[in-house]
XYZ file of N, CA and C in Angstrom:
273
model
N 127.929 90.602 62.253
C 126.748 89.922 62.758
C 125.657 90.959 62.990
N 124.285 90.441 62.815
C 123.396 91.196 63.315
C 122.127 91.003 64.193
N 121.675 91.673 64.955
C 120.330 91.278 65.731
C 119.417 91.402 65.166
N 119.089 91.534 63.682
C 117.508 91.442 63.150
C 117.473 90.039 62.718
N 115.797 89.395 62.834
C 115.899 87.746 62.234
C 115.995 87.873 60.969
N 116.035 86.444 60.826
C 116.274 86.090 59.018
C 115.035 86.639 58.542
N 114.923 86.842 56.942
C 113.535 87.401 56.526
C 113.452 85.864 55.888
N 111.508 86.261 55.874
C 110.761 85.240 56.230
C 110.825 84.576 54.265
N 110.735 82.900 54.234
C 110.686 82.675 52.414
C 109.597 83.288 51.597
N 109.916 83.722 50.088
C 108.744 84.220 49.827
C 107.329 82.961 49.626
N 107.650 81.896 49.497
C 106.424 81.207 49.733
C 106.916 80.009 50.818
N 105.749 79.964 51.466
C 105.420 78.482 52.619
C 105.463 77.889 51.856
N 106.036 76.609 52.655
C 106.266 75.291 51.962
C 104.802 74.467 52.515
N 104.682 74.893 53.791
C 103.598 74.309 54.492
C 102.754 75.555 55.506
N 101.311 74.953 55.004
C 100.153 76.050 55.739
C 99.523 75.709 57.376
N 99.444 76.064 58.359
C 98.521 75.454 59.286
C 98.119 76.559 59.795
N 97.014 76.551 60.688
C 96.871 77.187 62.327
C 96.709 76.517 63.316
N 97.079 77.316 64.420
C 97.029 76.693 65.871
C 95.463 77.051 66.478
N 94.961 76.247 67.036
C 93.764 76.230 67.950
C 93.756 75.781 69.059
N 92.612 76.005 70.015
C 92.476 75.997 71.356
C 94.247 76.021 71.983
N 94.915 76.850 71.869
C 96.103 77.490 72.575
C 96.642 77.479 74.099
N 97.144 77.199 74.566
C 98.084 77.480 75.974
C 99.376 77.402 76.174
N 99.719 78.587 76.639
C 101.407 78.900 77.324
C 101.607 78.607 78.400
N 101.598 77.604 79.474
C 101.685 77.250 81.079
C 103.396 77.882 80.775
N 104.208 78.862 82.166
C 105.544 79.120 82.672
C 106.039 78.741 83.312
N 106.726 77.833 84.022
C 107.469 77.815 85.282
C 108.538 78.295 85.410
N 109.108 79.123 86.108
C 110.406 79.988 86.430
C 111.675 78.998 87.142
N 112.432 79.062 86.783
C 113.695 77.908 86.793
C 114.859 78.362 86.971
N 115.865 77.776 87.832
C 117.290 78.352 88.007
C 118.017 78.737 86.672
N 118.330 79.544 86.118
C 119.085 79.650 85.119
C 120.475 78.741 84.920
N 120.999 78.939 85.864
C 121.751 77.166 86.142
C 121.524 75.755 86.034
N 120.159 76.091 86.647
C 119.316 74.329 86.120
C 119.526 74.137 84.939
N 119.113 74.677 83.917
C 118.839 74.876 82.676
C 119.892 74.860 81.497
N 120.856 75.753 81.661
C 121.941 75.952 81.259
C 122.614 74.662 80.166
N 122.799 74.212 81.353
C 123.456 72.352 80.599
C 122.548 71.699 79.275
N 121.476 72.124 79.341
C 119.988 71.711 78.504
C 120.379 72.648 76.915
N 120.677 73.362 76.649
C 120.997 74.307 76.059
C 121.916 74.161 74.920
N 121.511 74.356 73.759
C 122.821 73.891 72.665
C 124.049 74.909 72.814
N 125.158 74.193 72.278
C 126.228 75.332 72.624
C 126.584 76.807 71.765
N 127.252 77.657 72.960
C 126.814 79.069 72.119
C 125.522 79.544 72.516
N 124.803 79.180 73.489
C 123.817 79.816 73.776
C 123.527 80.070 75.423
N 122.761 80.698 75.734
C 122.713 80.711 77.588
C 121.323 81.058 77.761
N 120.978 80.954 78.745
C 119.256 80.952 79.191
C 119.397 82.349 79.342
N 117.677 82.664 78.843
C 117.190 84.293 78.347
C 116.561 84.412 79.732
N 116.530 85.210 80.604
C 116.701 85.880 81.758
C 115.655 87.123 82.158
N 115.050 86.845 82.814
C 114.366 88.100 83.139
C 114.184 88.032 84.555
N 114.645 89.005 85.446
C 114.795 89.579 86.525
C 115.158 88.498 87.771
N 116.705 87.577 86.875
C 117.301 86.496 87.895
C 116.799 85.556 87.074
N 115.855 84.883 86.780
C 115.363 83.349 86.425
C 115.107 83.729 84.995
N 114.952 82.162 84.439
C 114.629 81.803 83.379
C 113.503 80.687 83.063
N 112.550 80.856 82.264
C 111.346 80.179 82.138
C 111.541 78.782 81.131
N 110.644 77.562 81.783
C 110.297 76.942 80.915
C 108.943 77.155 80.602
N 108.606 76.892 79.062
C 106.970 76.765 78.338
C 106.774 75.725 78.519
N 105.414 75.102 78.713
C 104.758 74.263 78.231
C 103.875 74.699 77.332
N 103.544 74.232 76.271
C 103.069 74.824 75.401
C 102.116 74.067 74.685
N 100.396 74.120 74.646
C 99.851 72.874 74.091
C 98.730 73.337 73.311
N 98.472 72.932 72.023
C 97.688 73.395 70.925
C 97.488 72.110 69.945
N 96.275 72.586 69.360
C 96.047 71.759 68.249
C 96.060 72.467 66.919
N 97.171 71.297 66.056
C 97.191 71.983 64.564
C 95.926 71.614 63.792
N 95.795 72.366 63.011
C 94.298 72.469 62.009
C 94.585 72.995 61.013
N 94.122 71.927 59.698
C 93.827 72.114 58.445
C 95.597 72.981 57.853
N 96.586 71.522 58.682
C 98.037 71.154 57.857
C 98.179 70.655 56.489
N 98.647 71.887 55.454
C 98.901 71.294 54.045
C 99.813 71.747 53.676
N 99.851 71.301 52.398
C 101.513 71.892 51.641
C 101.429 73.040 50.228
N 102.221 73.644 50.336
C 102.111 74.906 48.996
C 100.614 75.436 49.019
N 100.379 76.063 50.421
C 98.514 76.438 50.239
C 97.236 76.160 49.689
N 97.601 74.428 49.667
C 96.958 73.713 49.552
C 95.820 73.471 50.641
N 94.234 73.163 50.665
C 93.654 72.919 52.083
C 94.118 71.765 52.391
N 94.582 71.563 54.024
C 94.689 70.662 54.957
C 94.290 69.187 54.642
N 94.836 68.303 54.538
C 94.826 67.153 54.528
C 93.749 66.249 55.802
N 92.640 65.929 54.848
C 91.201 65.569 55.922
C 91.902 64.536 57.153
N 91.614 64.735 58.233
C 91.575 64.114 59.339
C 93.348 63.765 59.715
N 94.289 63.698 58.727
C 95.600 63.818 58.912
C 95.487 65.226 59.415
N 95.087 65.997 59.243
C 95.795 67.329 58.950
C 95.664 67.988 59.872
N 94.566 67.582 61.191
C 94.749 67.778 62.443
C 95.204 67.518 63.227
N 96.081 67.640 64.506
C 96.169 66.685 65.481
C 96.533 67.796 66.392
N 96.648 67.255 68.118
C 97.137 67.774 69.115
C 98.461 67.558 68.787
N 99.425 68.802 69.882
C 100.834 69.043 70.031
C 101.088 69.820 70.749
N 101.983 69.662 71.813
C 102.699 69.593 72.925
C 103.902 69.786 72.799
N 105.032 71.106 73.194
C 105.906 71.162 73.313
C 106.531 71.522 74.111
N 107.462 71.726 74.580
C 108.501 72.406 76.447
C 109.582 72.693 75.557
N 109.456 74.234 76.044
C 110.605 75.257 75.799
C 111.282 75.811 76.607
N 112.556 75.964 76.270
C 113.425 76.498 77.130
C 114.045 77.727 75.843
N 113.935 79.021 76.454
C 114.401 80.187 76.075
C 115.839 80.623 75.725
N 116.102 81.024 75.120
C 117.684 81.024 75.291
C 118.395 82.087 74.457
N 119.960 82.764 74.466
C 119.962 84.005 73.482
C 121.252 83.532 73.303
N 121.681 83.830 71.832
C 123.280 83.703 71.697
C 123.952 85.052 72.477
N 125.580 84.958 71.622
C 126.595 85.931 72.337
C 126.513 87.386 71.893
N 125.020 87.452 70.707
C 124.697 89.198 70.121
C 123.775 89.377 70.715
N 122.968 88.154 71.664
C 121.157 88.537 72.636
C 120.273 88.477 71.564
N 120.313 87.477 70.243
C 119.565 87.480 69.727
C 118.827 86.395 70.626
């Protein structure tokens, strides 16, 4: 096994960027959390606790094979909540 990530495909299947951006944290029992967690994995930890993201951005000018963005589809807001987590190598 190893701790470097997978290397990246040589071509995108799909193009976007993120705009107007935010990371909100809240710091959380690592226990809370835990159960939330697919198996084989445990909450990523920094000094006792573990964070959830909120995470909220808008995608812009979403297309396929570097193609430009699909008009007025191809934007939208998105919202996600993350929970951190490392397998049994700390990847």
């Amino acid at each position: 096994m190893t701790t470097a990530p997978p290397s990246s495909p040589s071509a995108p299947l799909l193009t976007q960027s993120w705009l107007d951006l935010a990371f909100l944290h809240w710091a959380a029992d690592p226990a809370d959390v835990a159960p939330l967690l697919p198996e084989g994995t445990t909450p990523d930890v920094h000094e006792g606790v573990t964070y959830v993201g909120l995470v909220a951005f808008r995608m812009h000018r979403v297309g396929w094979f570097r193609l430009p963005g699909v008009p007025y589809l191809g934007s939208f807001p998105e919202t996600n909540v993350r929970l951190y987590s490392v397998d049994e190598h700390g990847r």
